[in-house]
PDB file of C-alpha atoms in Angstrom:
ATOM      1  CA  MET M   1    -157.240  76.546  27.436  1.00 45.00           C
ATOM      2  CA  LYS M   2    -159.152  74.335  29.719  1.00 43.00           C
ATOM      3  CA  THR M   3    -160.652  75.853  33.073  1.00 44.00           C
ATOM      4  CA  LYS M   4    -161.280  74.379  36.316  1.00 43.00           C
ATOM      5  CA  PRO M   5    -164.883  73.272  36.991  1.00 42.00           C
ATOM      6  CA  THR M   6    -166.198  75.398  39.644  1.00 44.00           C
ATOM      7  CA  ILE M   7    -168.881  74.489  42.457  1.00 42.00           C
ATOM      8  CA  THR M   8    -171.863  76.742  42.913  1.00 48.00           C
ATOM      9  CA  ILE M   9    -173.158  77.874  46.465  1.00 46.00           C
ATOM     10  CA  LEU M  10    -176.518  76.079  45.277  1.00 42.00           C
ATOM     11  CA  GLY M  11    -174.521  73.163  44.007  1.00 44.00           C
ATOM     12  CA  LEU M  12    -172.680  72.732  47.146  1.00 41.00           C
ATOM     13  CA  ILE M  13    -175.863  73.032  49.049  1.00 40.00           C
ATOM     14  CA  VAL M  14    -177.374  70.448  47.135  1.00 40.00           C
ATOM     15  CA  PHE M  15    -174.445  67.951  47.539  1.00 37.00           C
ATOM     16  CA  LEU M  16    -174.508  68.810  51.469  1.00 39.00           C
ATOM     17  CA  ALA M  17    -177.867  67.868  51.719  1.00 41.00           C
ATOM     18  CA  ALA M  18    -177.972  64.843  49.509  1.00 39.00           C
ATOM     19  CA  SER M  19    -174.974  63.714  51.932  1.00 41.00           C
ATOM     20  CA  PHE M  20    -177.188  64.137  55.116  1.00 43.00           C
ATOM     21  CA  ASN M  21    -180.075  62.558  53.742  1.00 44.00           C
ATOM     22  CA  LEU M  22    -178.275  59.390  52.619  1.00 42.00           C
ATOM     23  CA  SER M  23    -176.306  59.325  56.194  1.00 49.00           C
ATOM     24  CA  ALA M  24    -179.649  59.591  58.109  1.00 55.00           C
ATOM     25  CA  GLN M  25    -181.326  56.857  55.818  1.00 53.00           C
ATOM     26  CA  SER M  26    -177.971  54.650  56.091  1.00 90.00           C
ATOM     27  CA  ALA M  27    -178.483  54.977  59.939  1.00 94.00           C
ATOM     28  CA  ARG M  28    -182.193  54.187  59.985  1.00 94.00           C
ATOM     29  CA  ASP M  29    -181.639  51.293  57.799  1.00 94.00           C
ATOM     30  CA  ILE M  30    -179.026  49.968  59.884  1.00 95.00           C
ATOM     31  CA  MET M  31    -181.574  49.925  62.838  1.00 94.00           C
ATOM     32  CA  ILE M  32    -184.148  48.438  60.869  1.00 93.00           C
ATOM     33  CA  LYS M  33    -181.940  45.673  60.158  1.00 92.00           C
ATOM     34  CA  TYR M  34    -180.751  45.624  63.712  1.00 92.00           C
ATOM     35  CA  ASP M  35    -184.394  45.257  64.882  1.00 88.00           C
ATOM     36  CA  LYS M  36    -185.258  42.752  62.101  1.00 86.00           C
ATOM     37  CA  VAL M  37    -182.607  40.246  62.978  1.00 86.00           C
ATOM     38  CA  SER M  38    -183.127  40.816  66.877  1.00 82.00           C
ATOM     39  CA  LYS M  39    -186.612  39.620  66.222  1.00 79.00           C
ATOM     40  CA  GLU M  40    -185.976  36.885  63.554  1.00 74.00           C
ATOM     41  CA  ALA M  41    -183.417  35.241  65.829  1.00 69.00           C
ATOM     42  CA  SER M  42    -186.143  33.665  68.271  1.00 72.00           C
ATOM     43  CA  PHE M  43    -189.831  33.658  68.161  1.00 83.00           C
ATOM     44  CA  SER M  44    -189.770  32.782  72.022  1.00 91.00           C
ATOM     45  CA  LEU M  45    -187.089  32.284  74.600  1.00 92.00           C
ATOM     46  CA  PHE M  46    -186.837  31.339  78.326  1.00 95.00           C
ATOM     47  CA  GLN M  47    -183.862  32.301  80.241  1.00 95.00           C
ATOM     48  CA  GLN M  48    -182.416  32.328  83.532  1.00 96.00           C
ATOM     49  CA  THR M  49    -180.338  35.892  84.781  1.00 97.00           C
ATOM     50  CA  LYS M  50    -178.216  37.107  87.483  1.00 98.00           C
ATOM     51  CA  LEU M  51    -178.157  40.745  88.593  1.00 98.00           C
ATOM     52  CA  MET M  52    -175.593  42.078  90.855  1.00 98.00           C
ATOM     53  CA  THR M  53    -175.776  45.552  92.000  1.00 97.00           C
ATOM     54  CA  CYS M  54    -173.317  47.802  94.077  1.00 97.00           C
ATOM     55  CA  LYS M  55    -171.970  51.294  94.570  1.00 96.00           C
ATOM     56  CA  TYR M  56    -168.301  51.656  93.416  1.00 96.00           C
ATOM     57  CA  THR M  57    -165.388  53.477  93.924  1.00 95.00           C
ATOM     58  CA  ILE M  58    -162.376  54.386  91.325  1.00 92.00           C
ATOM     59  CA  GLN M  59    -158.952  53.583  92.792  1.00 91.00           C
ATOM     60  CA  GLN M  60    -155.857  53.690  90.489  1.00 88.00           C
ATOM     61  CA  GLY M  61    -157.992  54.171  87.492  1.00 86.00           C
ATOM     62  CA  LYS M  62    -160.162  50.768  88.218  1.00 88.00           C
ATOM     63  CA  MET M  63    -163.651  50.371  89.288  1.00 90.00           C
ATOM     64  CA  ARG M  64    -163.743  48.780  92.920  1.00 92.00           C
ATOM     65  CA  ALA M  65    -166.796  47.527  95.077  1.00 93.00           C
ATOM     66  CA  ALA M  66    -167.622  50.131  97.760  1.00 94.00           C
ATOM     67  CA  GLU M  67    -170.147  47.605  99.424  1.00 95.00           C
ATOM     68  CA  LYS M  68    -171.523  44.163  99.278  1.00 95.00           C
ATOM     69  CA  PRO M  69    -173.362  43.714  95.776  1.00 96.00           C
ATOM     70  CA  ARG M  70    -177.090  42.921  95.636  1.00 96.00           C
ATOM     71  CA  VAL M  71    -177.933  39.751  94.063  1.00 97.00           C
ATOM     72  CA  SER M  72    -180.775  38.692  92.190  1.00 97.00           C
ATOM     73  CA  VAL M  73    -181.675  35.716  89.968  1.00 97.00           C
ATOM     74  CA  LEU M  74    -184.628  36.256  87.649  1.00 97.00           C
ATOM     75  CA  GLU M  75    -186.482  33.780  85.222  1.00 97.00           C
ATOM     76  CA  MET M  76    -187.721  35.598  82.092  1.00 96.00           C
ATOM     77  CA  VAL M  77    -190.022  34.126  79.560  1.00 96.00           C
ATOM     78  CA  SER M  78    -191.131  36.063  75.930  1.00 95.00           C
ATOM     79  CA  GLU M  79    -192.788  35.248  73.308  1.00 94.00           C
ATOM     80  CA  ASP M  80    -193.904  37.615  69.805  1.00 91.00           C
ATOM     81  CA  ASP M  81    -197.368  38.452  69.704  1.00 87.00           C
ATOM     82  CA  GLY M  82    -199.844  40.346  67.446  1.00 80.00           C
ATOM     83  CA  VAL M  83    -200.103  41.037  63.609  1.00 77.00           C
ATOM     84  CA  ASP M  84    -196.981  39.616  62.091  1.00 76.00           C
ATOM     85  CA  ASN M  85    -195.309  38.821  65.342  1.00 78.00           C
ATOM     86  CA  LYS M  86    -194.313  42.526  65.673  1.00 83.00           C
ATOM     87  CA  ASP M  87    -195.502  42.855  69.198  1.00 90.00           C
ATOM     88  CA  SER M  88    -194.182  40.700  72.063  1.00 92.00           C
ATOM     89  CA  ARG M  89    -195.140  39.801  75.672  1.00 95.00           C
ATOM     90  CA  SER M  90    -192.835  38.943  78.525  1.00 96.00           C
ATOM     91  CA  VAL M  91    -192.961  38.213  82.265  1.00 97.00           C
ATOM     92  CA  SER M  92    -189.857  38.574  84.524  1.00 97.00           C
ATOM     93  CA  MET M  93    -189.937  36.491  87.792  1.00 97.00           C
ATOM     94  CA  VAL M  94    -187.356  36.817  91.169  1.00 97.00           C
ATOM     95  CA  ILE M  95    -186.375  33.234  92.193  1.00 95.00           C
ATOM     96  CA  GLU M  96    -183.456  34.373  94.526  1.00 95.00           C
ATOM     97  CA  PRO M  97    -183.024  35.497  97.121  1.00 96.00           C
ATOM     98  CA  ALA M  98    -185.779  34.154  99.173  1.00 94.00           C
ATOM     99  CA  ARG M  99    -187.034  37.163 100.565  1.00 94.00           C
ATOM    100  CA  ASP M 100    -187.857  38.499  96.820  1.00 94.00           C
ATOM    101  CA  LYS M 101    -189.031  35.650  95.398  1.00 94.00           C
ATOM    102  CA  GLY M 102    -192.368  36.305  93.705  1.00 94.00           C
ATOM    103  CA  ILE M 103    -191.820  39.688  92.830  1.00 96.00           C
ATOM    104  CA  SER M 104    -192.728  39.913  88.909  1.00 96.00           C
ATOM    105  CA  MET M 105    -193.309  42.167  86.180  1.00 96.00           C
ATOM    106  CA  LEU M 106    -195.457  41.611  83.178  1.00 96.00           C
ATOM    107  CA  THR M 107    -194.567  43.606  79.899  1.00 95.00           C
ATOM    108  CA  TYR M 108    -196.654  44.074  76.619  1.00 94.00           C
ATOM    109  CA  THR M 109    -194.727  45.698  73.892  1.00 91.00           C
ATOM    110  CA  TYR M 110    -196.350  47.136  70.868  1.00 91.00           C
ATOM    111  CA  ALA M 111    -194.570  47.829  67.516  1.00 86.00           C
ATOM    112  CA  ALA M 112    -197.196  50.731  66.964  1.00 86.00           C
ATOM    113  CA  PRO M 113    -195.438  54.446  67.868  1.00 80.00           C
ATOM    114  CA  GLU M 114    -198.716  55.668  69.016  1.00 82.00           C
ATOM    115  CA  LYS M 115    -199.663  52.717  71.498  1.00 87.00           C
ATOM    116  CA  ASP M 116    -197.532  52.951  74.936  1.00 87.00           C
ATOM    117  CA  ASP M 117    -196.256  49.700  76.133  1.00 89.00           C
ATOM    118  CA  ASP M 118    -197.932  48.098  78.900  1.00 92.00           C
ATOM    119  CA  ASN M 119    -196.184  46.992  82.126  1.00 93.00           C
ATOM    120  CA  TRP M 120    -197.647  45.383  85.652  1.00 95.00           C
ATOM    121  CA  VAL M 121    -195.530  44.530  88.802  1.00 94.00           C
ATOM    122  CA  TYR M 122    -196.561  42.174  91.374  1.00 96.00           C
ATOM    123  CA  LEU M 123    -195.406  42.760  94.865  1.00 94.00           C
ATOM    124  CA  PRO M 124    -196.194  39.547  97.193  1.00 93.00           C
ATOM    125  CA  ALA M 125    -196.099  41.530 100.388  1.00 91.00           C
ATOM    126  CA  LEU M 126    -198.803  43.422  99.103  1.00 90.00           C
ATOM    127  CA  GLY M 127    -200.514  40.877  97.229  1.00 91.00           C
ATOM    128  CA  LYS M 128    -201.671  42.931  94.489  1.00 91.00           C
ATOM    129  CA  VAL M 129    -200.727  43.957  90.935  1.00 94.00           C
ATOM    130  CA  LYS M 130    -199.760  47.601  90.117  1.00 92.00           C
ATOM    131  CA  ARG M 131    -199.787  48.891  86.286  1.00 91.00           C
ATOM    132  CA  LEU M 132    -196.970  50.919  85.789  1.00 84.00           C
ATOM    133  CA  VAL M 133    -198.066  54.361  83.883  1.00 71.00           C
ATOM    134  CA  SER M 134    -196.990  55.040  80.315  1.00 55.00           C
ATOM    135  CA  SER M 135    -198.589  58.541  79.859  1.00 44.00           C
ATOM    136  CA  SER M 136    -196.351  61.726  79.418  1.00 42.00           C
ATOM    137  CA  GLU M 137    -197.650  62.958  82.466  1.00 43.00           C
ATOM    138  CA  GLY M 138    -195.134  61.254  84.753  1.00 47.00           C
ATOM    139  CA  SER M 139    -193.832  58.088  83.111  1.00 51.00           C
ATOM    140  CA  ASP M 140    -192.791  54.815  85.192  1.00 57.00           C
ATOM    141  CA  GLU M 141    -190.356  53.644  82.532  1.00 63.00           C
ATOM    142  CA  SER M 142    -187.643  55.285  84.398  1.00 72.00           C
ATOM    143  CA  ALA M 143    -188.448  52.767  87.392  1.00 84.00           C
ATOM    144  CA  SER M 144    -185.252  50.746  88.578  1.00 90.00           C
ATOM    145  CA  PHE M 145    -185.665  47.034  87.079  1.00 93.00           C
ATOM    146  CA  PHE M 146    -185.845  44.924  90.306  1.00 94.00           C
ATOM    147  CA  GLY M 147    -183.523  47.336  92.000  1.00 92.00           C
ATOM    148  CA  SER M 148    -180.781  47.345  89.520  1.00 96.00           C
ATOM    149  CA  GLU M 149    -179.356  50.225  87.408  1.00 96.00           C
ATOM    150  CA  PHE M 150    -181.603  48.725  84.521  1.00 96.00           C
ATOM    151  CA  SER M 151    -184.514  50.694  83.888  1.00 93.00           C
ATOM    152  CA  VAL M 152    -187.801  49.690  82.836  1.00 90.00           C
ATOM    153  CA  GLU M 153    -186.990  51.630  79.573  1.00 92.00           C
ATOM    154  CA  ASP M 154    -183.789  49.940  79.375  1.00 94.00           C
ATOM    155  CA  MET M 155    -185.217  46.393  79.427  1.00 91.00           C
ATOM    156  CA  THR M 156    -187.542  46.965  76.380  1.00 87.00           C
ATOM    157  CA  SER M 157    -186.890  47.445  72.504  1.00 86.00           C
ATOM    158  CA  ARG M 158    -186.762  50.653  71.052  1.00 90.00           C
ATOM    159  CA  LYS M 159    -189.648  51.590  68.489  1.00 91.00           C
ATOM    160  CA  ILE M 160    -188.006  52.420  65.183  1.00 92.00           C
ATOM    161  CA  ASP M 161    -190.248  55.650  64.527  1.00 92.00           C
ATOM    162  CA  ASP M 162    -189.985  56.867  68.290  1.00 94.00           C
ATOM    163  CA  TYR M 163    -186.192  58.181  67.192  1.00 96.00           C
ATOM    164  CA  THR M 164    -184.251  59.882  64.463  1.00 96.00           C
ATOM    165  CA  TYR M 165    -180.995  58.473  63.536  1.00 97.00           C
ATOM    166  CA  LYS M 166    -177.351  59.789  62.565  1.00 96.00           C
ATOM    167  CA  LEU M 167    -174.484  57.656  61.492  1.00 96.00           C
ATOM    168  CA  VAL M 168    -171.366  59.165  63.505  1.00 96.00           C
ATOM    169  CA  GLU M 169    -168.629  57.145  62.401  1.00 95.00           C
ATOM    170  CA  GLN M 170    -167.467  53.543  61.234  1.00 95.00           C
ATOM    171  CA  ALA M 171    -164.789  52.429  63.332  1.00 96.00           C
ATOM    172  CA  ASP M 172    -163.535  49.306  65.621  1.00 97.00           C
ATOM    173  CA  TYR M 173    -164.757  48.631  69.024  1.00 97.00           C
ATOM    174  CA  ALA M 174    -163.291  45.810  70.984  1.00 95.00           C
ATOM    175  CA  ASN M 175    -161.796  44.432  67.854  1.00 96.00           C
ATOM    176  CA  ARG M 176    -164.894  44.388  65.942  1.00 97.00           C
ATOM    177  CA  PRO M 177    -165.982  46.574  63.250  1.00 97.00           C
ATOM    178  CA  VAL M 178    -168.754  48.696  64.281  1.00 97.00           C
ATOM    179  CA  TRP M 179    -171.409  51.617  63.261  1.00 97.00           C
ATOM    180  CA  VAL M 180    -171.651  54.340  65.725  1.00 97.00           C
ATOM    181  CA  LEU M 181    -175.169  55.676  65.646  1.00 97.00           C
ATOM    182  CA  GLU M 182    -176.731  58.535  67.444  1.00 98.00           C
ATOM    183  CA  LEU M 183    -180.172  58.178  68.395  1.00 98.00           C
ATOM    184  CA  LEU M 184    -182.663  61.292  69.454  1.00 97.00           C
ATOM    185  CA  PRO M 185    -185.882  60.726  70.424  1.00 96.00           C
ATOM    186  CA  THR M 186    -188.816  62.439  68.737  1.00 95.00           C
ATOM    187  CA  PRO M 187    -190.539  64.876  70.882  1.00 94.00           C
ATOM    188  CA  GLU M 188    -193.233  62.720  71.712  1.00 91.00           C
ATOM    189  CA  ARG M 189    -190.944  60.128  72.796  1.00 92.00           C
ATOM    190  CA  ALA M 190    -189.091  62.564  74.645  1.00 93.00           C
ATOM    191  CA  LYS M 191    -192.086  63.281  77.056  1.00 90.00           C
ATOM    192  CA  LYS M 192    -192.013  59.780  78.354  1.00 88.00           C
ATOM    193  CA  SER M 193    -188.118  59.300  78.396  1.00 92.00           C
ATOM    194  CA  MET M 194    -185.585  59.634  80.765  1.00 92.00           C
ATOM    195  CA  TYR M 195    -182.859  60.097  78.035  1.00 96.00           C
ATOM    196  CA  GLY M 196    -182.306  62.844  75.684  1.00 96.00           C
ATOM    197  CA  LYS M 197    -179.961  61.271  73.315  1.00 97.00           C
ATOM    198  CA  ALA M 198    -178.176  57.725  72.883  1.00 98.00           C
ATOM    199  CA  VAL M 199    -175.149  56.495  71.020  1.00 98.00           C
ATOM    200  CA  LEU M 200    -174.863  53.208  70.278  1.00 98.00           C
ATOM    201  CA  TRP M 201    -172.234  50.901  68.743  1.00 98.00           C
ATOM    202  CA  ILE M 202    -173.546  47.846  66.646  1.00 97.00           C
ATOM    203  CA  ASP M 203    -171.655  45.294  65.334  1.00 96.00           C
ATOM    204  CA  LYS M 204    -171.428  45.157  61.422  1.00 95.00           C
ATOM    205  CA  GLU M 205    -171.589  41.611  60.839  1.00 95.00           C
ATOM    206  CA  ARG M 206    -173.316  40.174  64.254  1.00 94.00           C
ATOM    207  CA  PHE M 207    -176.005  43.050  64.447  1.00 93.00           C
ATOM    208  CA  ILE M 208    -175.359  42.940  68.199  1.00 94.00           C
ATOM    209  CA  ILE M 209    -175.220  46.201  70.432  1.00 96.00           C
ATOM    210  CA  LEU M 210    -171.656  46.215  72.124  1.00 98.00           C
ATOM    211  CA  ARG M 211    -171.885  49.720  74.027  1.00 98.00           C
ATOM    212  CA  GLN M 212    -174.570  52.334  74.640  1.00 98.00           C
ATOM    213  CA  ASP M 213    -173.840  55.780  75.766  1.00 98.00           C
ATOM    214  CA  LEU M 214    -177.284  57.295  77.585  1.00 98.00           C
ATOM    215  CA  TYR M 215    -177.703  61.067  78.065  1.00 98.00           C
ATOM    216  CA  ASP M 216    -179.961  62.642  80.400  1.00 95.00           C
ATOM    217  CA  ARG M 217    -182.116  65.284  79.146  1.00 93.00           C
ATOM    218  CA  ASN M 218    -179.783  68.127  80.121  1.00 94.00           C
ATOM    219  CA  GLY M 219    -176.878  66.396  77.681  1.00 95.00           C
ATOM    220  CA  LEU M 220    -174.842  64.993  80.299  1.00 96.00           C
ATOM    221  CA  LEU M 221    -173.532  61.394  79.893  1.00 97.00           C
ATOM    222  CA  PHE M 222    -175.682  59.473  82.492  1.00 96.00           C
ATOM    223  CA  LYS M 223    -175.400  55.647  81.986  1.00 98.00           C
ATOM    224  CA  ARG M 224    -172.938  53.444  79.940  1.00 98.00           C
ATOM    225  CA  LEU M 225    -173.973  49.967  78.856  1.00 98.00           C
ATOM    226  CA  THR M 226    -171.224  47.447  77.863  1.00 98.00           C
ATOM    227  CA  ALA M 227    -171.806  43.841  76.617  1.00 97.00           C
ATOM    228  CA  SER M 228    -169.147  41.305  76.447  1.00 97.00           C
ATOM    229  CA  ASN M 229    -168.664  37.594  76.485  1.00 96.00           C
ATOM    230  CA  ILE M 230    -170.407  37.338  73.168  1.00 95.00           C
ATOM    231  CA  GLU M 231    -171.431  33.623  72.331  1.00 94.00           C
ATOM    232  CA  GLN M 232    -174.009  32.092  69.446  1.00 92.00           C
ATOM    233  CA  ILE M 233    -176.221  29.776  71.088  1.00 90.00           C
ATOM    234  CA  ASP M 234    -178.759  28.080  68.850  1.00 87.00           C
ATOM    235  CA  LYS M 235    -177.676  30.484  66.004  1.00 85.00           C
ATOM    236  CA  VAL M 236    -178.484  33.705  67.770  1.00 88.00           C
ATOM    237  CA  TRP M 237    -175.664  35.951  68.710  1.00 92.00           C
ATOM    238  CA  VAL M 238    -175.930  36.758  72.648  1.00 92.00           C
ATOM    239  CA  ALA M 239    -174.127  38.598  75.143  1.00 94.00           C
ATOM    240  CA  ARG M 240    -173.713  36.672  78.605  1.00 96.00           C
ATOM    241  CA  LYS M 241    -172.730  39.705  80.218  1.00 97.00           C
ATOM    242  CA  ALA M 242    -173.993  43.072  80.397  1.00 97.00           C
ATOM    243  CA  GLU M 243    -172.710  45.937  82.642  1.00 98.00           C
ATOM    244  CA  MET M 244    -175.069  48.889  83.233  1.00 98.00           C
ATOM    245  CA  ASN M 245    -172.691  51.610  84.686  1.00 98.00           C
ATOM    246  CA  ASN M 246    -174.424  54.768  86.239  1.00 97.00           C
ATOM    247  CA  LEU M 247    -171.891  57.541  85.882  1.00 96.00           C
ATOM    248  CA  LEU M 248    -173.812  59.904  88.221  1.00 94.00           C
ATOM    249  CA  THR M 249    -174.341  58.042  91.190  1.00 95.00           C
ATOM    250  CA  ARG M 250    -171.404  55.708  90.702  1.00 96.00           C
ATOM    251  CA  ARG M 251    -173.603  52.421  90.854  1.00 97.00           C
ATOM    252  CA  VAL M 252    -173.336  49.394  88.536  1.00 97.00           C
ATOM    253  CA  THR M 253    -175.213  46.444  87.664  1.00 98.00           C
ATOM    254  CA  ILE M 254    -173.595  43.551  86.195  1.00 98.00           C
ATOM    255  CA  MET M 255    -176.278  41.253  84.142  1.00 98.00           C
ATOM    256  CA  GLU M 256    -174.904  37.541  83.666  1.00 98.00           C
ATOM    257  CA  LEU M 257    -176.828  35.075  81.605  1.00 96.00           C
ATOM    258  CA  ILE M 258    -176.890  31.957  83.551  1.00 96.00           C
ATOM    259  CA  SER M 259    -178.757  29.777  80.709  1.00 95.00           C
ATOM    260  CA  ILE M 260    -181.310  30.296  78.124  1.00 94.00           C
ATOM    261  CA  ALA M 261    -183.653  28.394  75.272  1.00 93.00           C
ATOM    262  CA  TYR M 262    -184.814  29.688  72.005  1.00 92.00           C
ATOM    263  CA  ASN M 263    -188.192  28.855  70.511  1.00 90.00           C
ATOM    264  CA  ILE M 264    -189.852  27.333  73.275  1.00 92.00           C
ATOM    265  CA  GLU M 265    -193.434  26.235  73.392  1.00 93.00           C
ATOM    266  CA  VAL M 266    -195.229  29.003  75.731  1.00 94.00           C
ATOM    267  CA  PRO M 267    -198.387  27.703  77.129  1.00 94.00           C
ATOM    268  CA  GLU M 268    -200.999  30.079  75.925  1.00 92.00           C
ATOM    269  CA  GLY M 269    -202.677  32.106  79.282  1.00 93.00           C
ATOM    270  CA  PHE M 270    -198.683  32.078  80.625  1.00 96.00           C
ATOM    271  CA  LEU M 271    -197.800  35.495  79.643  1.00 96.00           C
ATOM    272  CA  THR M 272    -201.025  37.017  81.629  1.00 96.00           C
ATOM    273  CA  GLN M 273    -201.908  38.518  85.130  1.00 96.00           C
ATOM    274  CA  ARG M 274    -202.681  34.963  86.125  1.00 96.00           C
ATOM    275  CA  THR M 275    -198.958  34.132  86.137  1.00 96.00           C
ATOM    276  CA  LEU M 276    -198.237  37.158  88.584  1.00 96.00           C
ATOM    277  CA  THR M 277    -200.471  36.248  91.270  1.00 95.00           C
ATOM    278  CA  ASP M 278    -201.071  32.335  91.029  1.00 95.00           C
ATOM    279  CA  PHE M 279    -197.905  30.768  92.602  1.00 93.00           C
ATOM    280  CA  ALA M 280    -198.713  27.111  91.994  1.00 94.00           C
ATOM    281  CA  TYR M 281    -199.934  27.658  88.022  1.00 96.00           C
ATOM    282  CA  ARG M 282    -196.481  29.611  87.538  1.00 95.00           C
ATOM    283  CA  GLU M 283    -194.380  27.038  89.358  1.00 94.00           C
ATOM    284  CA  LYS M 284    -195.951  24.236  87.160  1.00 95.00           C
ATOM    285  CA  ILE M 285    -195.020  25.981  83.844  1.00 95.00           C
ATOM    286  CA  LEU M 286    -191.621  27.186  84.832  1.00 94.00           C
ATOM    287  CA  GLY M 287    -191.057  23.248  85.649  1.00 92.00           C
ATOM    288  CA  GLN M 288    -191.795  22.447  82.318  1.00 92.00           C
ATOM    289  CA  LEU M 289    -190.021  25.120  80.813  1.00 94.00           C
ATOM    290  CA  ARG M 290    -186.658  24.572  82.787  1.00 92.00           C
ATOM    291  CA  SER M 291    -186.109  21.499  81.044  1.00 90.00           C
ATOM    292  CA  ASN M 292    -185.205  23.479  77.778  1.00 86.00           C
ATOM    293  CA  LEU M 293    -182.498  25.352  79.533  1.00 82.00           C
ATOM    294  CA  GLN M 294    -178.892  25.019  78.448  1.00 62.00           C
TER     295      GLN M 294
END
């Protein structure tokens, strides 16, 4: 007579531990692949983007603007840099409205987890460059990105080793197959981040984030980012529209991609502080780059 196999407590523990490790490893692998695809898509780019920000109310279950939106148009230039092009440099400049023209931000992003990113802001009215703080003692990563609901932290790439990962589920979102991942900052990263947790919906085929739920340090759902109007431009999948909804303040920013050019030639020295302060130099180079836009 055959007896049914039994599962020992030790065996169950080993099985659950193996399953947990597989899930954690799979989630990290997904993020590594996403990061790789994102970086390999383009060595450099130039784009024009519109930001529209306003307060809103909910009426009959729909979002309604409660004030006239604040509208800004930006030009952004970025290029991979450093060893194996794992670092990057970028500059973002306001071109509209006229009263804000020239306000700019220069960002150097480093792949090494122990090295903080560098950010500088230029305000023409003051005529000076300000370096944003990246230390754990009062980080400016939470600062608004040009008055929008996107923060400086939202606009920079996450470093793989700054987080732990969990595969929550595999599902469908916006009629697309997705992985749903939970990201928790490491203790060191948590000192600098305004977020205590992020949940990502990543398109399995196009490796683009379709949605992010961002939680504050107290575990409350803080902001929600949704991407739409996904297109393939020069073999790169890109969202032409991204909406950042601050659920606590009921302010929303819609970021619309006007035009973009990939793998452009960025003149040496352009992604430096000179571009922030030298108007004639900046406009000369931008005039050359605009011919690449589509």
